[in-house]
Short mmCIF file of C-alpha atoms in Angstrom, two decimals:
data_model
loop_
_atom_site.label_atom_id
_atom_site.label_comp_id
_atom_site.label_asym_id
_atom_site.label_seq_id
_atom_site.Cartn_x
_atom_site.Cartn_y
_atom_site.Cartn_z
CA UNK A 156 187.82 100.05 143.85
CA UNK A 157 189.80 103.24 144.04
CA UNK A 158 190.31 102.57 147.49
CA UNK A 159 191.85 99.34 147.13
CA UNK A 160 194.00 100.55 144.50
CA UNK A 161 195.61 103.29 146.44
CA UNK A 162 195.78 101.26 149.50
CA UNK A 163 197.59 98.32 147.34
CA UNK A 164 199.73 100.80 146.17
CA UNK A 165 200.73 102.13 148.97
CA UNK A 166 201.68 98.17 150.04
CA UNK A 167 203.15 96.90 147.57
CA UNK A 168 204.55 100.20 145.44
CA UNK A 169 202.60 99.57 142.31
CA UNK A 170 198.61 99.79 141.36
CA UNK A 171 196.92 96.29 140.75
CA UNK A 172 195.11 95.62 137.14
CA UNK A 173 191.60 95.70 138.23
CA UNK A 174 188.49 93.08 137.41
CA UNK A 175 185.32 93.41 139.11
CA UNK A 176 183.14 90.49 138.55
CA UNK A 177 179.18 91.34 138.81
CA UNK A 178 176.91 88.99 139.47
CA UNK A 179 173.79 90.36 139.82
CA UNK A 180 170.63 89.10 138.32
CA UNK A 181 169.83 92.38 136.37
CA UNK A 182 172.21 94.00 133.94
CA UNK A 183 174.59 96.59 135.94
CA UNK A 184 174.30 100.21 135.73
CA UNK A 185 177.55 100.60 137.87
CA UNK A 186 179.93 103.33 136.49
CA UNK A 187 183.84 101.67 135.91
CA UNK A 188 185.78 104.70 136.01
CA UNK A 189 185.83 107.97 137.64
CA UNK A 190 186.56 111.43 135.60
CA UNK A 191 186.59 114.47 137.37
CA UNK A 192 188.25 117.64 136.44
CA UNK A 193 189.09 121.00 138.73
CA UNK A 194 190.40 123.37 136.04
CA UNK A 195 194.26 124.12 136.86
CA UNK A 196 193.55 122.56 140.02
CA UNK A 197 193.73 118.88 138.16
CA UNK A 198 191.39 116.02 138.82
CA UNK A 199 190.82 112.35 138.80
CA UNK A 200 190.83 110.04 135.86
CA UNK A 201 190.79 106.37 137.16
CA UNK A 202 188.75 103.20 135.46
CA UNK A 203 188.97 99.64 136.31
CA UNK A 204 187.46 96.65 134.24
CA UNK A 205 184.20 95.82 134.89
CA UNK A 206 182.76 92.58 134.01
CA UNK A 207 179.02 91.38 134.28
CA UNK A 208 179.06 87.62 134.30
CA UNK A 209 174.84 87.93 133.35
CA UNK A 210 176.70 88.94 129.59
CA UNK A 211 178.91 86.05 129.07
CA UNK A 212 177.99 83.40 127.48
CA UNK A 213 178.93 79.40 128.94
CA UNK A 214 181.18 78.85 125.75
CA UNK A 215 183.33 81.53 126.59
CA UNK A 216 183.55 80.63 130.48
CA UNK A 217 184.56 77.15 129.25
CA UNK A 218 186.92 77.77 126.52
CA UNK A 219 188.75 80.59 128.44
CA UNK A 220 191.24 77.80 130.28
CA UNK A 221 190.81 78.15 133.52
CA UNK A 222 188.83 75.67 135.55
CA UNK A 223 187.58 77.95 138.24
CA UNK A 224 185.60 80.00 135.70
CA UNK A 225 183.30 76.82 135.43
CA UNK A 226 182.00 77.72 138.90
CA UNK A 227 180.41 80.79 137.09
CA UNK A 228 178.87 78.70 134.92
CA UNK A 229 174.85 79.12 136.81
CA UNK A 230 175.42 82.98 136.31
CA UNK A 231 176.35 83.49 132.60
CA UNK A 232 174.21 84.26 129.98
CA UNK A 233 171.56 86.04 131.89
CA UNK A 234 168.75 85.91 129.42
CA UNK A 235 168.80 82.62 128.78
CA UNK A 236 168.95 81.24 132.24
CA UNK A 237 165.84 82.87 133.11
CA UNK A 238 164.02 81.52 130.45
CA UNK A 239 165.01 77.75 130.54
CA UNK A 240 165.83 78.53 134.26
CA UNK A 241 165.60 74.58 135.44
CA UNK A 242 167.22 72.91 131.99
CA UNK A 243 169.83 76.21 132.07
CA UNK A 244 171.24 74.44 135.64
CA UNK A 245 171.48 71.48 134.16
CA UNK A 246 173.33 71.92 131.34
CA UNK A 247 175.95 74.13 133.57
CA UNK A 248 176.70 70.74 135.72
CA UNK A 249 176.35 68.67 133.09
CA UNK A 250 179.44 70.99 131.28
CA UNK A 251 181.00 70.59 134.83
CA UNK A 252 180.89 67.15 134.42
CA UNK A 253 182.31 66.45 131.30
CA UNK A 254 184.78 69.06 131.76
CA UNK A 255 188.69 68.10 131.08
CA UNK A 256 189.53 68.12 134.43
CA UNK A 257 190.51 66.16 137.70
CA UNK A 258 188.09 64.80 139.96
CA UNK A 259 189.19 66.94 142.66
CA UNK A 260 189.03 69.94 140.53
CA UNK A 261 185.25 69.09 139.26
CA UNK A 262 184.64 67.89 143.14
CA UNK A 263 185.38 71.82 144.17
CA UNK A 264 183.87 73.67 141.48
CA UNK A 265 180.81 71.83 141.86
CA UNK A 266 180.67 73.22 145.13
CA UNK A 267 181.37 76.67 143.91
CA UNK A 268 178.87 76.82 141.28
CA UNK A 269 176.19 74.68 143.82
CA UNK A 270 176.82 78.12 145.98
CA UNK A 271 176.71 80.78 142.90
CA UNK A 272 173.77 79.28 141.98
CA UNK A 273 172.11 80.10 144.85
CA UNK A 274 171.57 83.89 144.23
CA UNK A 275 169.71 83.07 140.78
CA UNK A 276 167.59 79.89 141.48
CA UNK A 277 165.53 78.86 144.20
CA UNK A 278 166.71 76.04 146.40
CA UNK A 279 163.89 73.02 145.30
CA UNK A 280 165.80 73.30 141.54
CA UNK A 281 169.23 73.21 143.30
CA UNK A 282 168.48 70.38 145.07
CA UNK A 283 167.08 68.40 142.73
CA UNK A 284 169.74 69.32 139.47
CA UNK A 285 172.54 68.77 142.25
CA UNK A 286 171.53 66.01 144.44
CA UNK A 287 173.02 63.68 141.80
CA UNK A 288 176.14 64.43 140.67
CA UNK A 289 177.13 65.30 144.74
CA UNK A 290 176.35 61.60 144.94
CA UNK A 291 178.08 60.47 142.36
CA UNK A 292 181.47 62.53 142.91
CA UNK A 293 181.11 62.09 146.87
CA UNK A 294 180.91 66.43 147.42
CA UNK A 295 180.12 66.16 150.74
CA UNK A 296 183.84 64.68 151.28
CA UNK A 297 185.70 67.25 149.39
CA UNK A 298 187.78 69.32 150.98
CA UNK A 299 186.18 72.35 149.88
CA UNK A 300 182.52 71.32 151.27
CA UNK A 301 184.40 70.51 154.52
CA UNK A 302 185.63 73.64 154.74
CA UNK A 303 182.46 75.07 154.19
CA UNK A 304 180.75 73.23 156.75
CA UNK A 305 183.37 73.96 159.16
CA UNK A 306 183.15 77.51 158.90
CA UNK A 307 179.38 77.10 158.66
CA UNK A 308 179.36 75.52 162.04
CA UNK A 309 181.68 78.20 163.59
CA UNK A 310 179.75 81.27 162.31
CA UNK A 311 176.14 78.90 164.04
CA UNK A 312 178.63 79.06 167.50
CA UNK A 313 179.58 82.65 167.13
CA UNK A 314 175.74 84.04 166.11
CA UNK A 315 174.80 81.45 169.28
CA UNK A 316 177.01 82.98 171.67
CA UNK A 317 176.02 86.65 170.53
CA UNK A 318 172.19 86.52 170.43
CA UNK A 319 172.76 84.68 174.01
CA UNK A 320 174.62 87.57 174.98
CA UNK A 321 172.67 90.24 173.29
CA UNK A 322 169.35 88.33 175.23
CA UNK A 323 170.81 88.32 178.53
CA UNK A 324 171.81 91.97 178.42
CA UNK A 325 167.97 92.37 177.17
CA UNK A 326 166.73 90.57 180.43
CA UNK A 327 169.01 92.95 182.39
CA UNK A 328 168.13 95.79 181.23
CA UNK A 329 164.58 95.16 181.59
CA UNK A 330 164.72 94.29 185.46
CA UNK A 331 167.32 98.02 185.73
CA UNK A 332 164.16 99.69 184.05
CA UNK A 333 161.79 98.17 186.13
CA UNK A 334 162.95 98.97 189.37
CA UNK A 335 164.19 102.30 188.37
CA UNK A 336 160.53 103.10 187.20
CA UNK A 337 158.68 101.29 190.10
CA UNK A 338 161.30 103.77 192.84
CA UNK A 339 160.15 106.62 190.66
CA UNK A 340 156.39 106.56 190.85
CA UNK A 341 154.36 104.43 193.10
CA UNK A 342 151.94 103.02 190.88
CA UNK A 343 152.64 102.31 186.96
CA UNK A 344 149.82 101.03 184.70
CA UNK A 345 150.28 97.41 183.95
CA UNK A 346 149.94 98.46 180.31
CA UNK A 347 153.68 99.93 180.54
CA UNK A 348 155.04 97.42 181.75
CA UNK A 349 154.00 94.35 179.12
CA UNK A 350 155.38 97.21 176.74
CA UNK A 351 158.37 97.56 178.91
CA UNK A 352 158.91 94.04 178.63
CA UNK A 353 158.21 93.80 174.91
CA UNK A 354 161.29 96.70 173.25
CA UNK A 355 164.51 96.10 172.03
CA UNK A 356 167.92 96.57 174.03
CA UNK A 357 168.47 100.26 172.58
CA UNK A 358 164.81 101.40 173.96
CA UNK A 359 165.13 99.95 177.74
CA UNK A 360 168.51 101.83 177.50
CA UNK A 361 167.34 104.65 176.47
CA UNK A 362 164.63 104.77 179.16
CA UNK A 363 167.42 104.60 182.27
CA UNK A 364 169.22 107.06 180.28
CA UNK A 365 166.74 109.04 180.61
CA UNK A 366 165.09 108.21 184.28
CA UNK A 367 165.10 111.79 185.33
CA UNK A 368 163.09 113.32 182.40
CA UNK A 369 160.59 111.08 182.67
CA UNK A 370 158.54 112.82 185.35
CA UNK A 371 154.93 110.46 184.98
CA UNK A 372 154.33 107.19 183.32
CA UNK A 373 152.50 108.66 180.14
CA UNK A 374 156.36 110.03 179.46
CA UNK A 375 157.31 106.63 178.37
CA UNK A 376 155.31 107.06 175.60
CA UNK A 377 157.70 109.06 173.95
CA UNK A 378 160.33 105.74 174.10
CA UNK A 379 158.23 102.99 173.55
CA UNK A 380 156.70 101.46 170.19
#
């Protein structure tokens, strides 16, 4: 947080009020502020606000004015929500739902708190407290959802197109070893090479790194797991 401050400042010629939302599912024990002193030699005194959503309580979310805050909703009142856990969900949508607010608004924030409410309850009581009202306000043609699918979609191409990458360099590096180890010695124990075949990307590497040290196959015990 420090960090960003000084690098904000340095943009825009002025340090930023600071919030930082936590949403953990156990009280914080994060420190807010930094105090250190050197003597004559000065020091650092910097805090920012620190709020644990776990403390706040659904009235407070609700009453403070601004829609988005009902998104937070699933991750207030941390006590309570693990005790009535299921009927805790439900009331959260249920306060989306008859929130003063637009349809589109309440179509968003339903997605929001859907999302939030993933790193507190498990998916079966997501489903089931949100399958309805998704129906009945048509989520999966909001904009927001869309956008979240999109972007869903693009990260599935990008992890595709990686882990194909990452598995042909794999397959590569696995035929280099190979031949580099069957030029070196005449006769390897089939053992070594299933276990050749077996290692990660960094391992094979490591092993035509290191060709020349390996003077007889019982060296490659030293690289592979």
């Amino acid at each position: 947080m420090l960090r960003y401050a000084i690098e904000i400042r340095d943009a825009q010629g002025d340090f930023p009020y600071q919030v930082l939302l936590y949403l953990g599912d156990r009280p914080t024990n994060m420190e807010s502020c930094i105090m250190c002193k050197r003597g004559d030699f000065g020091g650092i005194d910097y805090s920012h606000r620190l709020v644990d959503i776990g403390l706040l309580t659904r009235e407070s979310l609700k009453s403070a004015g601004v829609p988005e805050l009902y998104g937070l909703l699933p991750l207030a009142e941390r006590s309570t929500r693990m005790k009535e856990s299921e009927g805790f969900l439900k009331d959260c949508v249920n306060d989306i739902v008859s929130s003063p607010i637009s349809v589109e608004a309440k179509q968003q924030i339903l997605v929001r708190a859907e999302i939030l409410a993933g790193l507190t309850f498990d998916g079966e009581t997501i489903e089931r407290i949100f399958r309805e009202v998704e129906t009945m306000f048509d989520i999966e043609r909001s904009a927001g959802y869309q956008r979240i699918l999109k972007k869903g979609i693009e990260q599935g191409k990008i992890e595709g197109k990686i882990e194909g990458k990452i598995e042909g360099k794999k397959e590569l590096a696995i035929d280099v070893a190979m031949k580099l180890l069957r030029r070196k010695f005449k006769r390897i124990p089939s053992g070594y090479l299933e276990r050749i075949k077996s290692q990660e990307l960094s391992t094979l590497e490591r092993i035509t790194e290191n060709i020349f040290d390996i003077e007889k196959p019982e060296d490659l015990d030293r690289y592979l797991s």
